[in-house]
mmCIF file of C-alpha atoms in Angstrom:
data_model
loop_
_atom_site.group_PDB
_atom_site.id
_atom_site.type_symbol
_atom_site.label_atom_id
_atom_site.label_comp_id
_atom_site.label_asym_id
_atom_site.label_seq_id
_atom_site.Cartn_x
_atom_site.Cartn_y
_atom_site.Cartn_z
ATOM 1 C CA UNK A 241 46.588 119.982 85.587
ATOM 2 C CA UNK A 242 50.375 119.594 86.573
ATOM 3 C CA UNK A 243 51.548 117.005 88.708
ATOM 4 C CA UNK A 244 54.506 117.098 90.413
ATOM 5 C CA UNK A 245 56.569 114.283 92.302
ATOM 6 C CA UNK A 246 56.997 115.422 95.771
ATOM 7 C CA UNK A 247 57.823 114.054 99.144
ATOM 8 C CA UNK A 248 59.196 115.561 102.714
ATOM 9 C CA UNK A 249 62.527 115.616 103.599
ATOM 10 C CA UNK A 250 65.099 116.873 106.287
ATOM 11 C CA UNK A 251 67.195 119.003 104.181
ATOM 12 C CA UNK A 252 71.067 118.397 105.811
ATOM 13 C CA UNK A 253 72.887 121.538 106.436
ATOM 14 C CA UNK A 254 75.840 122.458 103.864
ATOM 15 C CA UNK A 255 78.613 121.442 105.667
ATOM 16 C CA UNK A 256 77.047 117.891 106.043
ATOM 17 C CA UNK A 257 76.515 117.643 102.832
ATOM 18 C CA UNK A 258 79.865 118.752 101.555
ATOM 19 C CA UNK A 259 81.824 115.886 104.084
ATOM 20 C CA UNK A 260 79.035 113.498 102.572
ATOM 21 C CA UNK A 261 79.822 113.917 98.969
ATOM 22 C CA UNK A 262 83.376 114.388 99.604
ATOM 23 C CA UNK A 263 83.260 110.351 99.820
ATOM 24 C CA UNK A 264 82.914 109.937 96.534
ATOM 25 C CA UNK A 265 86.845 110.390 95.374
ATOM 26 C CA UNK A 266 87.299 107.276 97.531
ATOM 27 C CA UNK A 267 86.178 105.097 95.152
ATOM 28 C CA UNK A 268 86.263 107.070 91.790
ATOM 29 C CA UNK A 269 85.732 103.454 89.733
ATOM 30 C CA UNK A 270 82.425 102.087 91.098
ATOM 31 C CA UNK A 271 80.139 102.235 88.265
ATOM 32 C CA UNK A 272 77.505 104.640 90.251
ATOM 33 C CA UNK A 273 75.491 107.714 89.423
ATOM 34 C CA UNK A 274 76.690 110.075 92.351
ATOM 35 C CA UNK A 275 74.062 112.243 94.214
ATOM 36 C CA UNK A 276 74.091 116.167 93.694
ATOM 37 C CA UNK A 277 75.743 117.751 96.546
ATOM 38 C CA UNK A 278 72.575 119.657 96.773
ATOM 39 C CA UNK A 279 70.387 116.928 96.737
ATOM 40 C CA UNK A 280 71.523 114.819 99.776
ATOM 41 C CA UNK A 281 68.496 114.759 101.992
ATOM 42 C CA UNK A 282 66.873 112.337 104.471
ATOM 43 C CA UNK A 283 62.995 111.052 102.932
ATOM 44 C CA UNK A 284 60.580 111.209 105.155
ATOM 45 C CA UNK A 285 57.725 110.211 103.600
ATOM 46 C CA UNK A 286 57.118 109.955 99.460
ATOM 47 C CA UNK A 287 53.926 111.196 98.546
ATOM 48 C CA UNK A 288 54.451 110.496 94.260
ATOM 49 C CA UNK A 289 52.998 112.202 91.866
ATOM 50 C CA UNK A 290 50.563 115.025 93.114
ATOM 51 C CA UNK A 291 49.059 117.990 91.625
ATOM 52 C CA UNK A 292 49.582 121.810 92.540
ATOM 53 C CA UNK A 293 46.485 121.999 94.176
ATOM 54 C CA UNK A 294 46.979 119.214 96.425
ATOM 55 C CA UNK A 295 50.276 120.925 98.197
ATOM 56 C CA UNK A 296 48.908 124.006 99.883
ATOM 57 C CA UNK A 297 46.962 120.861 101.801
ATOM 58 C CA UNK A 298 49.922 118.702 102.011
ATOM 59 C CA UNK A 299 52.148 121.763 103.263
ATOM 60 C CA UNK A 300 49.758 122.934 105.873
ATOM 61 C CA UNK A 301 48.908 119.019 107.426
ATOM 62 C CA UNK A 302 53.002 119.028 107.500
ATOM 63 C CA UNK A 303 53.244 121.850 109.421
ATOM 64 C CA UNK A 304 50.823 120.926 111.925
ATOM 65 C CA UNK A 305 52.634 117.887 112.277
ATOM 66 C CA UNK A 306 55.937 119.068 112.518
ATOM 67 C CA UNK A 307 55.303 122.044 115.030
ATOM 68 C CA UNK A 308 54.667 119.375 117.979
ATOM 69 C CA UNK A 309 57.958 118.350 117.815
ATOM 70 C CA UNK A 310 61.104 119.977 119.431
ATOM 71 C CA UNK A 311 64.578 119.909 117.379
ATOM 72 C CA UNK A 312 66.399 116.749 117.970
ATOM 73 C CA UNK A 313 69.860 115.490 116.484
ATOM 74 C CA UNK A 314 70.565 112.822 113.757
ATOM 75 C CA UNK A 315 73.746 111.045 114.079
ATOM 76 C CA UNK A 316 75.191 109.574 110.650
ATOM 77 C CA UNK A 317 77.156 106.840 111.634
ATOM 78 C CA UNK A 318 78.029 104.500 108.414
ATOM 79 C CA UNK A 319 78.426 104.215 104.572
ATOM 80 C CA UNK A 320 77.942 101.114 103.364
ATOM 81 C CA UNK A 321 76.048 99.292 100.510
ATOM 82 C CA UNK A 322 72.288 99.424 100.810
ATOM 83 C CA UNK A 323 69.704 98.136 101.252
ATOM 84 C CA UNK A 324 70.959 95.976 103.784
ATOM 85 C CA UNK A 325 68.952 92.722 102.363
ATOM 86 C CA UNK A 326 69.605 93.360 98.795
ATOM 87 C CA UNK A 327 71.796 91.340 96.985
ATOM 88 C CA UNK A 328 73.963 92.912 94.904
ATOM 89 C CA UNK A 329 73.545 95.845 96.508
ATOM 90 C CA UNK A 330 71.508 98.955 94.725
ATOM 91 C CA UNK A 331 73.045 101.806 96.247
ATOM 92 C CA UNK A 332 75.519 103.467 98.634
ATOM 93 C CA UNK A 333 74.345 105.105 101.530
ATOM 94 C CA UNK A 334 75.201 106.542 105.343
ATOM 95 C CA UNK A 335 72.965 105.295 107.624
ATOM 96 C CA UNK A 336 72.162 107.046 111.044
ATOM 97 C CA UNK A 337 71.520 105.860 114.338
ATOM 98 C CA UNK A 338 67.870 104.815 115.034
ATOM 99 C CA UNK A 339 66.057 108.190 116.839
ATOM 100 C CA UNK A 340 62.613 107.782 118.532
ATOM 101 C CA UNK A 341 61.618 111.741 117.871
ATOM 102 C CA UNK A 342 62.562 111.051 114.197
ATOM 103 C CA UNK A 343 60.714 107.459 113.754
ATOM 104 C CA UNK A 344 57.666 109.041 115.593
ATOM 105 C CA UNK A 345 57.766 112.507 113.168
ATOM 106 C CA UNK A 346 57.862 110.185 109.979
ATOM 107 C CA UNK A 347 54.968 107.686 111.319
ATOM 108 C CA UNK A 348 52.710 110.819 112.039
ATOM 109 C CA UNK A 349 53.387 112.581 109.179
ATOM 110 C CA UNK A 350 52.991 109.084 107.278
ATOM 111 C CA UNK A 351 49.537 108.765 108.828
ATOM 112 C CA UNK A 352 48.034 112.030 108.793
ATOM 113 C CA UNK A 353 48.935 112.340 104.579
ATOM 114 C CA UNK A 354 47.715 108.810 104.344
ATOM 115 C CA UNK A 355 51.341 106.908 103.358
ATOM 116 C CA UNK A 356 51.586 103.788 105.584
ATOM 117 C CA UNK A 357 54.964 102.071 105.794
ATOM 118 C CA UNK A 358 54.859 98.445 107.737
ATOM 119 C CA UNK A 359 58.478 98.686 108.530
ATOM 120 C CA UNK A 360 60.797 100.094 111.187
ATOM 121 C CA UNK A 361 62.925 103.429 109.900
ATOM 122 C CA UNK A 362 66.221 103.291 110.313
ATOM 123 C CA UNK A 363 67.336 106.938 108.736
ATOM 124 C CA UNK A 364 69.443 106.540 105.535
ATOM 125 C CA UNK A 365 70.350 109.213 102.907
ATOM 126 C CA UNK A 366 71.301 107.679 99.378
ATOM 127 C CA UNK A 367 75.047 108.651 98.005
ATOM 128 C CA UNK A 368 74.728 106.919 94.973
ATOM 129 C CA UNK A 369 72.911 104.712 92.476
ATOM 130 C CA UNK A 370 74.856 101.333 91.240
ATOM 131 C CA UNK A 371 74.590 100.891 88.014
ATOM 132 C CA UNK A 372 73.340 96.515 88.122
ATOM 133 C CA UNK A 373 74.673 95.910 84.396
ATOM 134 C CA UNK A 374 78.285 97.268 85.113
ATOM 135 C CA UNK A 375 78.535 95.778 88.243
ATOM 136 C CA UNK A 376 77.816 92.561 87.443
ATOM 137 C CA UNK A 377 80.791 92.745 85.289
ATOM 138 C CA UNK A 378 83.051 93.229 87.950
ATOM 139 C CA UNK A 379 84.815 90.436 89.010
ATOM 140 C CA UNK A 380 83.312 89.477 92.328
ATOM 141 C CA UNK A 381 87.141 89.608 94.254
ATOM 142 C CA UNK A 382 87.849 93.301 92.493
ATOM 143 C CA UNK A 383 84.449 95.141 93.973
ATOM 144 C CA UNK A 384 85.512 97.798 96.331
ATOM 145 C CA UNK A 385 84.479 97.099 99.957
ATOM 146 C CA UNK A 386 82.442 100.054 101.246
ATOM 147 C CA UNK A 387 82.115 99.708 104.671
ATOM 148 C CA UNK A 388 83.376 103.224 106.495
ATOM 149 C CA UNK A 389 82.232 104.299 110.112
ATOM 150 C CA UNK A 390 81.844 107.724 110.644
ATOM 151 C CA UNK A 391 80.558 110.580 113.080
ATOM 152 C CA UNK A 392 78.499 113.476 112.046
ATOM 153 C CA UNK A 393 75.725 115.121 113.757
ATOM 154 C CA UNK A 394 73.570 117.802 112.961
ATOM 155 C CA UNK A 395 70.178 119.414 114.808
ATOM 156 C CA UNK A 396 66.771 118.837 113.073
ATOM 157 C CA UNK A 397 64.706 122.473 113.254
ATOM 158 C CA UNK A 398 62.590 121.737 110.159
ATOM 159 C CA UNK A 399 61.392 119.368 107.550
ATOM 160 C CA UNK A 400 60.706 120.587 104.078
ATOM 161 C CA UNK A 401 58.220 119.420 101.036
ATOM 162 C CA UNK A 402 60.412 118.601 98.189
ATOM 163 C CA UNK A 403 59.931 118.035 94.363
ATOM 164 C CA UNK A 404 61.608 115.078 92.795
ATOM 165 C CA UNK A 405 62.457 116.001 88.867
ATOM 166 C CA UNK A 406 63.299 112.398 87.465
#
């Protein structure tokens, strides 16, 4: 039986994702495993490691979940180190502005595929991966500040069920 790792997503549109990755010739020496352009989502819920047969159930309680909801807009409005309370810092990542339509979509689709989070979303799509050993041989002074406001916006219409190949 084949298992797959899969979890749902807002898949950004092209354009998005091009200005996204386009960050990454701003700081060209950060020892960091860059995101595929193709692969710069929003998670909404991570299901792990599932088998085939389980995601003609998982698509169809996703759909049911996601047709209640109207298309709403995400607003990116940062890229900055992340998580927040993580010191050093694991990854780089733009951060959005809090939306109640999107908080509401991930808690329902959390509860009806039975993934419970205990903590307030605040959407976030990863740029890149820090690599701890290399980092921690930068001189504290010499590490880049990432800290960059910005403004995009894009419409939600769908949500997708995505495959994570490690």
């Amino acid at each position: 039986m084949k298992r797959r790792r899969i979890f749902i997503a807002i898949n950004l549109p092209e354009n998005i994702k091009k200005k996204l990755a386009d960050y990454r010739e701003k700081w060209p020496d950060l020892p960091a495993r860059w995101t595929k352009t193709d692969n710069i989502h929003i998670t909404l819920v991570f299901l792990g490691y599932v088998s085939d047969e389980q995601i003609p159930e998982i698509c169809k309680a996703a759909e049911e979940t996601v047709s209640k909801y109207n298309s709403f807009d995400v607003n990116l409005n940062k890229i900055c180190y992340g998580p927040l309370d993580k010191k050093p810092p694991r990854m780089i990542w733009t951060t959005g502005e809090k939306v109640n339509e999107l908080s509401s979509l991930k808690n329902e689709l959390g509860e009806k595929l039975g993934v419970f989070e205990n903590r307030e979303f605040t959407p976030h799509i990863t740029l890149a991966r820090i690599s701890q050993w290399a980092w921690q041989r930068i001189e504290p002074e010499e590490r880049p500040e990432i800290n960059e406001d910005i403004d995009l916006s894009f419409p939600v219409n769908s949500v997708e069920i995505m495959e994570s190949i490690l």
